[in-house]
Short mmCIF file of N, CA and C in Angstrom, two decimals:
data_model
loop_
_atom_site.label_atom_id
_atom_site.label_comp_id
_atom_site.label_asym_id
_atom_site.label_seq_id
_atom_site.Cartn_x
_atom_site.Cartn_y
_atom_site.Cartn_z
N UNK A 1 125.57 -46.78 49.98
CA UNK A 1 125.20 -46.95 48.57
C UNK A 1 126.44 -46.72 47.70
N UNK A 2 126.81 -47.74 46.95
CA UNK A 2 128.05 -47.66 46.17
C UNK A 2 127.86 -46.81 44.92
N UNK A 3 128.83 -45.92 44.70
CA UNK A 3 128.78 -45.03 43.54
C UNK A 3 128.80 -45.82 42.25
N UNK A 4 129.60 -46.89 42.21
CA UNK A 4 129.72 -47.68 40.97
C UNK A 4 128.40 -48.33 40.59
N UNK A 5 127.64 -48.79 41.59
CA UNK A 5 126.34 -49.39 41.33
C UNK A 5 125.42 -48.37 40.68
N UNK A 6 125.45 -47.14 41.19
CA UNK A 6 124.61 -46.07 40.63
C UNK A 6 125.09 -45.71 39.23
N UNK A 7 126.42 -45.66 39.04
CA UNK A 7 126.96 -45.33 37.71
C UNK A 7 126.45 -46.29 36.64
N UNK A 8 126.26 -47.55 37.01
CA UNK A 8 125.75 -48.54 36.06
C UNK A 8 124.30 -48.28 35.66
N UNK A 9 123.64 -47.38 36.39
CA UNK A 9 122.25 -47.04 36.08
C UNK A 9 122.14 -45.70 35.36
N UNK A 10 123.28 -45.15 34.96
CA UNK A 10 123.29 -43.90 34.19
C UNK A 10 123.45 -44.25 32.71
N UNK A 11 122.51 -43.78 31.90
CA UNK A 11 122.50 -44.11 30.47
C UNK A 11 122.67 -42.84 29.64
N UNK A 12 123.12 -43.05 28.43
CA UNK A 12 123.25 -41.94 27.47
C UNK A 12 122.07 -42.02 26.51
N UNK A 13 121.14 -41.05 26.62
CA UNK A 13 119.94 -41.02 25.77
C UNK A 13 119.72 -39.59 25.29
N UNK A 14 119.51 -39.44 23.99
CA UNK A 14 119.29 -38.13 23.36
C UNK A 14 120.42 -37.15 23.68
N UNK A 15 121.63 -37.67 23.80
CA UNK A 15 122.77 -36.81 24.07
C UNK A 15 122.89 -36.37 25.51
N UNK A 16 122.04 -36.91 26.40
CA UNK A 16 122.09 -36.58 27.83
C UNK A 16 122.45 -37.83 28.62
N UNK A 17 123.17 -37.63 29.73
CA UNK A 17 123.36 -38.72 30.67
C UNK A 17 122.19 -38.67 31.64
N UNK A 18 121.43 -39.77 31.70
CA UNK A 18 120.19 -39.75 32.47
C UNK A 18 120.06 -40.99 33.35
N UNK A 19 119.15 -40.86 34.33
CA UNK A 19 118.72 -42.01 35.12
C UNK A 19 117.22 -42.19 34.91
N UNK A 20 116.76 -43.44 34.94
CA UNK A 20 115.36 -43.75 34.64
C UNK A 20 114.54 -43.85 35.93
N UNK A 21 113.25 -43.54 35.79
CA UNK A 21 112.39 -43.44 36.97
C UNK A 21 112.37 -44.71 37.82
N UNK A 22 112.38 -45.91 37.18
CA UNK A 22 112.29 -47.13 37.99
C UNK A 22 113.58 -47.40 38.76
N UNK A 23 114.74 -46.98 38.19
CA UNK A 23 116.00 -47.11 38.93
C UNK A 23 116.02 -46.13 40.10
N UNK A 24 115.56 -44.91 39.85
CA UNK A 24 115.52 -43.90 40.91
C UNK A 24 114.55 -44.32 42.02
N UNK A 25 113.40 -44.87 41.64
CA UNK A 25 112.41 -45.33 42.63
C UNK A 25 113.02 -46.40 43.52
N UNK A 26 113.79 -47.29 42.91
CA UNK A 26 114.46 -48.35 43.68
C UNK A 26 115.44 -47.74 44.68
N UNK A 27 116.22 -46.75 44.22
CA UNK A 27 117.21 -46.10 45.10
C UNK A 27 116.53 -45.32 46.22
N UNK A 28 115.39 -44.66 45.88
CA UNK A 28 114.67 -43.86 46.88
C UNK A 28 113.77 -44.71 47.76
N UNK A 29 113.66 -46.02 47.39
CA UNK A 29 112.81 -46.97 48.13
C UNK A 29 111.35 -46.53 48.13
N UNK A 30 110.88 -46.14 46.93
CA UNK A 30 109.46 -45.83 46.73
C UNK A 30 109.00 -46.58 45.48
N UNK A 31 107.70 -46.66 45.28
CA UNK A 31 107.18 -47.28 44.06
C UNK A 31 107.38 -46.32 42.89
N UNK A 32 107.62 -46.90 41.72
CA UNK A 32 107.79 -46.07 40.51
C UNK A 32 106.55 -45.22 40.28
N UNK A 33 105.38 -45.81 40.52
CA UNK A 33 104.12 -45.07 40.34
C UNK A 33 104.07 -43.84 41.25
N UNK A 34 104.54 -43.99 42.49
CA UNK A 34 104.53 -42.88 43.44
C UNK A 34 105.49 -41.78 43.00
N UNK A 35 106.66 -42.20 42.48
CA UNK A 35 107.64 -41.21 42.00
C UNK A 35 107.06 -40.43 40.82
N UNK A 36 106.43 -41.13 39.89
CA UNK A 36 105.84 -40.46 38.72
C UNK A 36 104.73 -39.50 39.12
N UNK A 37 103.92 -39.91 40.09
CA UNK A 37 102.83 -39.04 40.55
C UNK A 37 103.39 -37.76 41.18
N UNK A 38 104.45 -37.92 41.97
CA UNK A 38 105.07 -36.74 42.60
C UNK A 38 105.62 -35.78 41.55
N UNK A 39 106.20 -36.35 40.49
CA UNK A 39 106.75 -35.52 39.40
C UNK A 39 105.62 -34.81 38.67
N UNK A 40 104.54 -35.54 38.36
CA UNK A 40 103.42 -34.93 37.62
C UNK A 40 102.76 -33.82 38.44
N UNK A 41 102.72 -33.99 39.76
CA UNK A 41 102.13 -32.95 40.61
C UNK A 41 102.99 -31.69 40.62
N UNK A 42 104.28 -31.85 40.33
CA UNK A 42 105.22 -30.71 40.33
C UNK A 42 105.89 -30.56 38.97
N UNK A 43 105.12 -30.80 37.91
CA UNK A 43 105.69 -30.87 36.57
C UNK A 43 106.40 -29.59 36.15
N UNK A 44 105.97 -28.44 36.70
CA UNK A 44 106.62 -27.16 36.34
C UNK A 44 108.10 -27.14 36.74
N UNK A 45 108.46 -27.94 37.71
CA UNK A 45 109.87 -28.02 38.14
C UNK A 45 110.73 -28.80 37.14
N UNK A 46 110.10 -29.56 36.27
CA UNK A 46 110.84 -30.47 35.38
C UNK A 46 110.64 -30.15 33.89
N UNK A 47 110.16 -28.95 33.60
CA UNK A 47 109.92 -28.59 32.21
C UNK A 47 111.24 -28.43 31.45
N UNK A 48 111.29 -29.02 30.28
CA UNK A 48 112.51 -28.94 29.46
C UNK A 48 113.27 -30.25 29.46
N UNK A 49 113.76 -30.64 28.27
CA UNK A 49 114.50 -31.90 28.15
C UNK A 49 115.80 -31.91 28.95
N UNK A 50 116.27 -30.72 29.35
CA UNK A 50 117.50 -30.69 30.14
C UNK A 50 117.23 -31.08 31.60
N UNK A 51 115.92 -31.24 31.97
CA UNK A 51 115.56 -31.70 33.30
C UNK A 51 115.03 -33.14 33.25
N UNK A 52 114.03 -33.34 32.36
CA UNK A 52 113.37 -34.65 32.34
C UNK A 52 112.62 -34.80 31.03
N UNK A 53 112.57 -36.04 30.52
CA UNK A 53 111.74 -36.32 29.34
C UNK A 53 111.29 -37.78 29.41
N UNK A 54 110.23 -38.07 28.68
CA UNK A 54 109.72 -39.44 28.65
C UNK A 54 110.25 -40.14 27.41
N UNK A 55 110.74 -41.35 27.58
CA UNK A 55 111.26 -42.10 26.44
C UNK A 55 110.13 -42.46 25.48
N UNK A 56 110.43 -42.46 24.21
CA UNK A 56 109.47 -42.95 23.22
C UNK A 56 109.45 -44.47 23.28
N UNK A 57 108.44 -45.08 22.67
CA UNK A 57 108.36 -46.54 22.62
C UNK A 57 109.61 -47.13 21.96
N UNK A 58 110.05 -46.49 20.86
CA UNK A 58 111.22 -46.98 20.12
C UNK A 58 112.48 -46.89 20.99
N UNK A 59 112.65 -45.77 21.69
CA UNK A 59 113.81 -45.60 22.58
C UNK A 59 113.80 -46.64 23.69
N UNK A 60 112.62 -46.88 24.23
CA UNK A 60 112.49 -47.85 25.32
C UNK A 60 112.80 -49.27 24.83
N UNK A 61 112.31 -49.59 23.62
CA UNK A 61 112.60 -50.92 23.04
C UNK A 61 114.10 -51.11 22.83
N UNK A 62 114.77 -50.06 22.31
CA UNK A 62 116.23 -50.14 22.10
C UNK A 62 116.96 -50.33 23.42
N UNK A 63 116.52 -49.58 24.43
CA UNK A 63 117.15 -49.69 25.75
C UNK A 63 116.99 -51.09 26.32
N UNK A 64 115.77 -51.64 26.24
CA UNK A 64 115.53 -52.99 26.77
C UNK A 64 116.37 -54.02 26.03
N UNK A 65 116.46 -53.87 24.72
CA UNK A 65 117.27 -54.80 23.91
C UNK A 65 118.73 -54.72 24.32
N UNK A 66 119.21 -53.50 24.52
CA UNK A 66 120.60 -53.30 24.92
C UNK A 66 120.87 -53.92 26.29
N UNK A 67 119.95 -53.72 27.21
CA UNK A 67 120.13 -54.27 28.56
C UNK A 67 120.03 -55.79 28.56
N UNK A 68 119.14 -56.33 27.74
CA UNK A 68 119.04 -57.79 27.65
C UNK A 68 120.33 -58.39 27.10
N UNK A 69 120.93 -57.69 26.12
CA UNK A 69 122.16 -58.21 25.53
C UNK A 69 123.29 -58.20 26.54
N UNK A 70 123.20 -57.36 27.56
CA UNK A 70 124.20 -57.32 28.63
C UNK A 70 123.81 -58.26 29.77
N UNK A 71 122.73 -59.01 29.56
CA UNK A 71 122.21 -59.94 30.58
C UNK A 71 121.96 -59.19 31.89
N UNK A 72 121.26 -58.05 31.77
CA UNK A 72 120.90 -57.26 32.95
C UNK A 72 119.41 -57.44 33.18
N UNK A 73 119.01 -57.79 34.39
CA UNK A 73 117.60 -57.96 34.71
C UNK A 73 117.19 -56.88 35.70
N UNK A 74 116.23 -56.06 35.29
CA UNK A 74 115.76 -54.99 36.16
C UNK A 74 114.57 -55.49 36.98
N UNK A 75 114.77 -55.61 38.25
CA UNK A 75 113.71 -56.10 39.12
C UNK A 75 112.94 -54.92 39.69
N UNK A 76 112.19 -54.25 38.84
CA UNK A 76 111.49 -53.05 39.28
C UNK A 76 110.05 -53.32 39.66
N UNK A 77 109.51 -54.44 39.23
CA UNK A 77 108.12 -54.73 39.58
C UNK A 77 108.00 -56.03 40.38
N UNK A 78 109.16 -56.47 40.89
CA UNK A 78 109.16 -57.67 41.73
C UNK A 78 109.16 -58.97 40.95
N UNK A 79 109.02 -58.90 39.63
CA UNK A 79 108.98 -60.13 38.84
C UNK A 79 110.13 -60.22 37.86
N UNK A 80 111.11 -59.32 37.99
CA UNK A 80 112.28 -59.36 37.11
C UNK A 80 111.95 -58.94 35.69
N UNK A 81 110.89 -58.15 35.50
CA UNK A 81 110.51 -57.71 34.17
C UNK A 81 110.67 -56.20 34.05
N UNK A 82 110.68 -55.73 32.80
CA UNK A 82 110.73 -54.30 32.57
C UNK A 82 109.33 -53.71 32.82
N UNK A 83 109.29 -52.45 33.28
CA UNK A 83 107.98 -51.79 33.41
C UNK A 83 107.28 -51.74 32.06
N UNK A 84 105.96 -51.75 32.10
CA UNK A 84 105.18 -51.79 30.86
C UNK A 84 105.31 -50.50 30.05
N UNK A 85 105.25 -49.37 30.73
CA UNK A 85 105.23 -48.08 30.03
C UNK A 85 106.63 -47.46 29.97
N UNK A 86 106.88 -46.70 28.92
CA UNK A 86 108.19 -46.03 28.81
C UNK A 86 108.45 -45.14 30.03
N UNK A 87 109.67 -45.19 30.54
CA UNK A 87 109.98 -44.44 31.77
C UNK A 87 110.28 -42.97 31.51
N UNK A 88 110.27 -42.21 32.61
CA UNK A 88 110.80 -40.85 32.58
C UNK A 88 112.32 -40.96 32.71
N UNK A 89 113.01 -40.11 31.99
CA UNK A 89 114.48 -40.06 32.09
C UNK A 89 114.85 -38.72 32.71
N UNK A 90 115.62 -38.76 33.78
CA UNK A 90 116.01 -37.54 34.49
C UNK A 90 117.50 -37.25 34.27
N UNK A 91 117.81 -36.03 33.87
CA UNK A 91 119.21 -35.61 33.75
C UNK A 91 119.75 -35.34 35.15
N UNK A 92 121.00 -34.96 35.22
CA UNK A 92 121.61 -34.68 36.52
C UNK A 92 120.84 -33.58 37.26
N UNK A 93 120.50 -32.50 36.55
CA UNK A 93 119.78 -31.42 37.24
C UNK A 93 118.34 -31.83 37.53
N UNK A 94 117.79 -32.72 36.71
CA UNK A 94 116.45 -33.25 36.99
C UNK A 94 116.44 -34.09 38.25
N UNK A 95 117.46 -34.92 38.42
CA UNK A 95 117.59 -35.72 39.64
C UNK A 95 117.75 -34.81 40.84
N UNK A 96 118.55 -33.76 40.66
CA UNK A 96 118.74 -32.81 41.74
C UNK A 96 117.41 -32.17 42.14
N UNK A 97 116.57 -31.88 41.13
CA UNK A 97 115.27 -31.28 41.40
C UNK A 97 114.35 -32.24 42.15
N UNK A 98 114.55 -33.54 41.95
CA UNK A 98 113.73 -34.53 42.66
C UNK A 98 113.84 -34.41 44.18
N UNK A 99 115.00 -33.91 44.62
CA UNK A 99 115.19 -33.78 46.07
C UNK A 99 114.21 -32.78 46.69
N UNK A 100 113.66 -31.88 45.85
CA UNK A 100 112.67 -30.91 46.37
C UNK A 100 111.26 -31.50 46.33
N UNK A 101 111.13 -32.66 45.68
CA UNK A 101 109.83 -33.31 45.56
C UNK A 101 109.72 -34.50 46.52
N UNK A 102 110.79 -35.29 46.57
CA UNK A 102 110.84 -36.44 47.48
C UNK A 102 111.74 -36.07 48.65
N UNK A 103 111.16 -35.88 49.82
CA UNK A 103 111.93 -35.30 50.93
C UNK A 103 112.22 -36.28 52.06
N UNK A 104 112.05 -37.56 51.81
CA UNK A 104 112.35 -38.53 52.87
C UNK A 104 113.84 -38.57 53.12
N UNK A 105 114.23 -39.05 54.28
CA UNK A 105 115.66 -39.16 54.61
C UNK A 105 116.37 -40.09 53.64
N UNK A 106 115.69 -41.18 53.26
CA UNK A 106 116.27 -42.12 52.29
C UNK A 106 116.51 -41.44 50.96
N UNK A 107 115.53 -40.63 50.50
CA UNK A 107 115.67 -39.92 49.22
C UNK A 107 116.82 -38.93 49.26
N UNK A 108 116.97 -38.25 50.38
CA UNK A 108 118.06 -37.26 50.52
C UNK A 108 119.42 -37.96 50.44
N UNK A 109 119.56 -39.07 51.16
CA UNK A 109 120.82 -39.81 51.13
C UNK A 109 121.09 -40.39 49.74
N UNK A 110 120.02 -40.90 49.12
CA UNK A 110 120.17 -41.44 47.77
C UNK A 110 120.59 -40.35 46.79
N UNK A 111 119.99 -39.17 46.92
CA UNK A 111 120.32 -38.06 46.03
C UNK A 111 121.79 -37.66 46.15
N UNK A 112 122.30 -37.65 47.37
CA UNK A 112 123.71 -37.32 47.56
C UNK A 112 124.61 -38.32 46.83
N UNK A 113 124.28 -39.60 46.98
CA UNK A 113 125.07 -40.64 46.31
C UNK A 113 124.95 -40.52 44.79
N UNK A 114 123.74 -40.20 44.31
CA UNK A 114 123.53 -40.06 42.86
C UNK A 114 124.33 -38.89 42.30
N UNK A 115 124.35 -37.78 43.01
CA UNK A 115 125.14 -36.62 42.56
C UNK A 115 126.63 -36.99 42.46
N UNK A 116 127.11 -37.74 43.44
CA UNK A 116 128.51 -38.20 43.40
C UNK A 116 128.74 -39.10 42.20
N UNK A 117 127.76 -39.95 41.89
CA UNK A 117 127.89 -40.86 40.74
C UNK A 117 127.96 -40.09 39.43
N UNK A 118 127.13 -39.05 39.30
CA UNK A 118 127.17 -38.23 38.09
C UNK A 118 128.53 -37.54 37.95
N UNK A 119 129.04 -37.01 39.06
CA UNK A 119 130.36 -36.34 39.03
C UNK A 119 131.44 -37.35 38.67
N UNK A 120 131.39 -38.55 39.27
CA UNK A 120 132.39 -39.59 38.98
C UNK A 120 132.33 -39.99 37.50
N UNK A 121 131.12 -40.08 36.96
CA UNK A 121 130.95 -40.41 35.54
C UNK A 121 131.56 -39.33 34.66
N UNK A 122 131.28 -38.08 35.01
CA UNK A 122 131.85 -36.95 34.25
C UNK A 122 133.36 -36.98 34.28
N UNK A 123 133.91 -37.21 35.46
CA UNK A 123 135.38 -37.26 35.60
C UNK A 123 135.97 -38.41 34.80
N UNK A 124 135.30 -39.56 34.85
CA UNK A 124 135.78 -40.73 34.10
C UNK A 124 135.79 -40.44 32.60
N UNK A 125 134.70 -39.85 32.11
CA UNK A 125 134.61 -39.54 30.68
C UNK A 125 135.67 -38.52 30.28
N UNK A 126 135.88 -37.50 31.14
CA UNK A 126 136.90 -36.48 30.85
C UNK A 126 138.28 -37.12 30.81
N UNK A 127 138.56 -38.02 31.77
CA UNK A 127 139.86 -38.70 31.81
C UNK A 127 140.03 -39.60 30.59
N UNK A 128 138.97 -40.35 30.27
CA UNK A 128 139.03 -41.26 29.11
C UNK A 128 139.25 -40.48 27.83
N UNK A 129 138.60 -39.32 27.72
CA UNK A 129 138.75 -38.48 26.53
C UNK A 129 140.18 -37.97 26.42
N UNK A 130 140.74 -37.55 27.57
CA UNK A 130 142.12 -37.05 27.58
C UNK A 130 143.09 -38.16 27.19
N UNK A 131 142.90 -39.34 27.76
CA UNK A 131 143.77 -40.49 27.45
C UNK A 131 143.66 -40.86 25.98
N UNK A 132 142.44 -40.85 25.46
CA UNK A 132 142.23 -41.17 24.04
C UNK A 132 142.95 -40.17 23.15
N UNK A 133 142.85 -38.88 23.52
CA UNK A 133 143.52 -37.84 22.74
C UNK A 133 145.04 -38.01 22.80
N UNK A 134 145.55 -38.34 24.00
CA UNK A 134 147.00 -38.55 24.15
C UNK A 134 147.47 -39.76 23.34
N UNK A 135 146.67 -40.83 23.37
CA UNK A 135 147.02 -42.02 22.59
C UNK A 135 147.03 -41.71 21.10
N UNK A 136 146.06 -40.91 20.66
CA UNK A 136 146.00 -40.53 19.24
C UNK A 136 147.23 -39.72 18.87
N UNK A 137 147.65 -38.83 19.79
CA UNK A 137 148.84 -38.02 19.54
C UNK A 137 150.10 -38.88 19.47
N UNK A 138 150.18 -39.87 20.38
CA UNK A 138 151.34 -40.78 20.38
C UNK A 138 151.37 -41.59 19.09
N UNK A 139 150.18 -42.08 18.67
CA UNK A 139 150.11 -42.84 17.41
C UNK A 139 150.58 -41.99 16.23
N UNK A 140 150.12 -40.72 16.21
CA UNK A 140 150.50 -39.82 15.11
C UNK A 140 152.01 -39.57 15.12
N UNK A 141 152.58 -39.41 16.33
CA UNK A 141 154.03 -39.19 16.45
C UNK A 141 154.80 -40.42 15.96
N UNK A 142 154.34 -41.60 16.36
CA UNK A 142 155.00 -42.84 15.93
C UNK A 142 154.94 -42.97 14.41
N UNK A 143 153.77 -42.66 13.84
CA UNK A 143 153.62 -42.75 12.38
C UNK A 143 154.55 -41.77 11.68
N UNK A 144 154.67 -40.56 12.25
CA UNK A 144 155.57 -39.54 11.69
C UNK A 144 157.02 -40.01 11.76
N UNK A 145 157.40 -40.58 12.90
CA UNK A 145 158.77 -41.10 13.06
C UNK A 145 159.04 -42.24 12.09
N UNK A 146 158.02 -43.09 11.90
CA UNK A 146 158.17 -44.21 10.96
C UNK A 146 158.42 -43.68 9.54
N UNK A 147 157.62 -42.68 9.16
CA UNK A 147 157.79 -42.11 7.81
C UNK A 147 159.14 -41.42 7.67
N UNK A 148 159.52 -40.66 8.73
CA UNK A 148 160.83 -40.00 8.71
C UNK A 148 161.95 -41.03 8.59
N UNK A 149 161.79 -42.14 9.32
CA UNK A 149 162.80 -43.20 9.27
C UNK A 149 162.92 -43.79 7.88
N UNK A 150 161.75 -44.00 7.24
CA UNK A 150 161.77 -44.54 5.87
C UNK A 150 162.44 -43.55 4.92
N UNK A 151 162.10 -42.25 5.07
CA UNK A 151 162.71 -41.22 4.21
C UNK A 151 164.22 -41.16 4.43
N UNK A 152 164.63 -41.26 5.72
CA UNK A 152 166.06 -41.20 6.04
C UNK A 152 166.80 -42.39 5.43
N UNK A 153 166.20 -43.58 5.56
CA UNK A 153 166.83 -44.77 4.98
C UNK A 153 166.93 -44.65 3.46
N UNK A 154 165.86 -44.11 2.88
CA UNK A 154 165.87 -43.92 1.43
C UNK A 154 166.97 -42.95 1.03
N UNK A 155 167.09 -41.84 1.81
CA UNK A 155 168.13 -40.85 1.53
C UNK A 155 169.52 -41.46 1.70
N UNK A 156 169.67 -42.30 2.76
CA UNK A 156 170.96 -42.96 2.98
C UNK A 156 171.29 -43.91 1.84
N UNK A 157 170.28 -44.62 1.35
CA UNK A 157 170.50 -45.51 0.22
C UNK A 157 170.94 -44.73 -1.01
N UNK A 158 170.26 -43.58 -1.23
CA UNK A 158 170.64 -42.72 -2.37
C UNK A 158 172.07 -42.22 -2.19
N UNK A 159 172.39 -41.79 -0.94
CA UNK A 159 173.73 -41.27 -0.65
C UNK A 159 174.76 -42.38 -0.85
N UNK A 160 174.44 -43.58 -0.38
CA UNK A 160 175.38 -44.69 -0.52
C UNK A 160 175.63 -45.00 -2.00
N UNK A 161 174.57 -44.93 -2.79
CA UNK A 161 174.71 -45.19 -4.23
C UNK A 161 175.62 -44.15 -4.86
N UNK A 162 175.39 -42.87 -4.52
CA UNK A 162 176.25 -41.79 -5.04
C UNK A 162 177.69 -41.97 -4.58
N UNK A 163 177.84 -42.31 -3.28
CA UNK A 163 179.20 -42.51 -2.75
C UNK A 163 179.91 -43.65 -3.47
N UNK A 164 179.18 -44.74 -3.71
CA UNK A 164 179.78 -45.87 -4.44
C UNK A 164 180.22 -45.45 -5.84
N UNK A 165 179.39 -44.66 -6.49
CA UNK A 165 179.75 -44.20 -7.85
C UNK A 165 181.02 -43.35 -7.82
N UNK A 166 181.08 -42.43 -6.83
CA UNK A 166 182.26 -41.57 -6.71
C UNK A 166 183.50 -42.41 -6.41
N UNK A 167 183.36 -43.39 -5.53
CA UNK A 167 184.50 -44.25 -5.20
C UNK A 167 184.94 -45.06 -6.43
N UNK A 168 183.95 -45.57 -7.18
CA UNK A 168 184.28 -46.32 -8.40
C UNK A 168 185.06 -45.45 -9.37
N UNK A 169 184.60 -44.19 -9.50
CA UNK A 169 185.30 -43.26 -10.40
C UNK A 169 186.73 -43.00 -9.93
N UNK A 170 186.86 -42.85 -8.59
CA UNK A 170 188.20 -42.59 -8.03
C UNK A 170 189.11 -43.80 -8.27
N UNK A 171 188.58 -45.01 -7.99
CA UNK A 171 189.38 -46.22 -8.21
C UNK A 171 189.79 -46.35 -9.68
N UNK A 172 188.88 -46.02 -10.55
CA UNK A 172 189.16 -46.11 -11.99
C UNK A 172 190.27 -45.13 -12.37
N UNK A 173 190.16 -43.89 -11.84
CA UNK A 173 191.18 -42.87 -12.13
C UNK A 173 192.54 -43.29 -11.58
N UNK A 174 192.52 -43.83 -10.35
CA UNK A 174 193.78 -44.29 -9.74
C UNK A 174 194.36 -45.44 -10.56
N UNK A 175 193.50 -46.33 -11.01
CA UNK A 175 193.95 -47.46 -11.82
C UNK A 175 194.59 -47.00 -13.13
N UNK A 176 193.97 -46.03 -13.75
CA UNK A 176 194.50 -45.50 -15.01
C UNK A 176 195.86 -44.85 -14.79
N UNK A 177 195.99 -44.11 -13.69
CA UNK A 177 197.27 -43.48 -13.37
C UNK A 177 198.35 -44.53 -13.11
N UNK A 178 197.98 -45.60 -12.43
CA UNK A 178 198.94 -46.67 -12.13
C UNK A 178 199.44 -47.32 -13.41
N UNK A 179 198.53 -47.56 -14.34
CA UNK A 179 198.92 -48.19 -15.62
C UNK A 179 199.89 -47.30 -16.38
N UNK A 180 199.61 -46.00 -16.39
CA UNK A 180 200.47 -45.06 -17.11
C UNK A 180 201.86 -45.02 -16.49
N UNK A 181 201.94 -45.00 -15.17
CA UNK A 181 203.24 -44.86 -14.51
C UNK A 181 204.08 -46.13 -14.62
N UNK A 182 203.43 -47.28 -14.82
CA UNK A 182 204.19 -48.53 -14.90
C UNK A 182 204.74 -48.81 -16.30
N UNK A 183 204.30 -48.11 -17.34
CA UNK A 183 204.81 -48.31 -18.71
C UNK A 183 206.22 -47.75 -18.82
N UNK A 184 207.23 -48.54 -19.42
CA UNK A 184 208.60 -48.02 -19.57
C UNK A 184 208.61 -46.90 -20.61
N UNK A 185 209.29 -45.86 -20.27
CA UNK A 185 209.36 -44.75 -21.21
C UNK A 185 210.38 -45.05 -22.31
N UNK A 186 210.14 -44.52 -23.52
CA UNK A 186 211.08 -44.67 -24.65
C UNK A 186 212.33 -43.89 -24.31
N UNK A 187 213.51 -44.46 -24.67
CA UNK A 187 214.76 -43.72 -24.38
C UNK A 187 214.77 -42.41 -25.15
N UNK A 188 215.16 -41.41 -24.47
CA UNK A 188 215.20 -40.10 -25.11
C UNK A 188 216.53 -39.87 -25.79
N UNK A 189 216.47 -39.12 -26.84
CA UNK A 189 217.71 -38.75 -27.53
C UNK A 189 218.42 -37.72 -26.68
N UNK A 190 219.72 -37.93 -26.55
CA UNK A 190 220.46 -36.95 -25.74
C UNK A 190 220.43 -35.58 -26.40
N UNK A 191 220.45 -34.62 -25.61
CA UNK A 191 220.46 -33.24 -26.10
C UNK A 191 221.88 -32.70 -26.01
N UNK A 192 222.28 -31.96 -26.98
CA UNK A 192 223.62 -31.34 -26.95
C UNK A 192 224.54 -31.93 -28.01
N UNK A 193 225.87 -31.59 -27.93
CA UNK A 193 226.84 -32.08 -28.93
C UNK A 193 227.42 -33.36 -28.51
N UNK A 194 227.58 -34.18 -29.46
CA UNK A 194 228.22 -35.46 -29.21
C UNK A 194 229.71 -35.32 -29.50
N UNK A 195 230.51 -35.51 -28.52
CA UNK A 195 231.96 -35.36 -28.76
C UNK A 195 232.58 -36.71 -29.03
N UNK A 196 233.56 -36.74 -29.94
CA UNK A 196 234.23 -37.99 -30.27
C UNK A 196 235.59 -38.00 -29.60
N UNK A 197 235.89 -39.01 -28.91
CA UNK A 197 237.22 -39.14 -28.27
C UNK A 197 238.19 -39.75 -29.26
N UNK A 198 239.19 -38.98 -29.58
CA UNK A 198 240.20 -39.51 -30.50
C UNK A 198 241.46 -39.75 -29.71
N UNK A 199 242.07 -40.85 -29.93
CA UNK A 199 243.32 -41.18 -29.24
C UNK A 199 244.45 -41.19 -30.21
#
């Protein structure tokens, strides 16, 4: 019995991962009616929504609509139709409890495979959650780097503008100095006594 096939029969309902009575009956190779009767005879073992609950009509309608949209046909009554009445939904511990009610060799083997499927589903969800969290962290880091890059470029642009202004000022000062040094100076009057040479 392939774990993946069983995993496809695990649904999320009322916040629980559950399997439905007609899918379980198929795996245990018993009639759904027989499975339900066995559960009702031992109902004290399944008290509490954390073990088993019956779907409401509305929940069952939503489930059927969802399965139809996935083009899934449940052949639980031999005619490829959905069962008439809302099914029982069994949580992982509810399925485990079924092993004390249905004791055939087929049921025992099916239960082992179902437990593995629940564990595989849990592991998959845990891994997917971790990967999703890591991807979110990577996205946040990339966004932070992008913003830092924009801030850095903006700062560089500001710095370049300031540097250009300083260079312009320096060139202007150098230019002014060059103009001053190139102007011919007026001849200075000699200092001291002027002597006259008489011959």
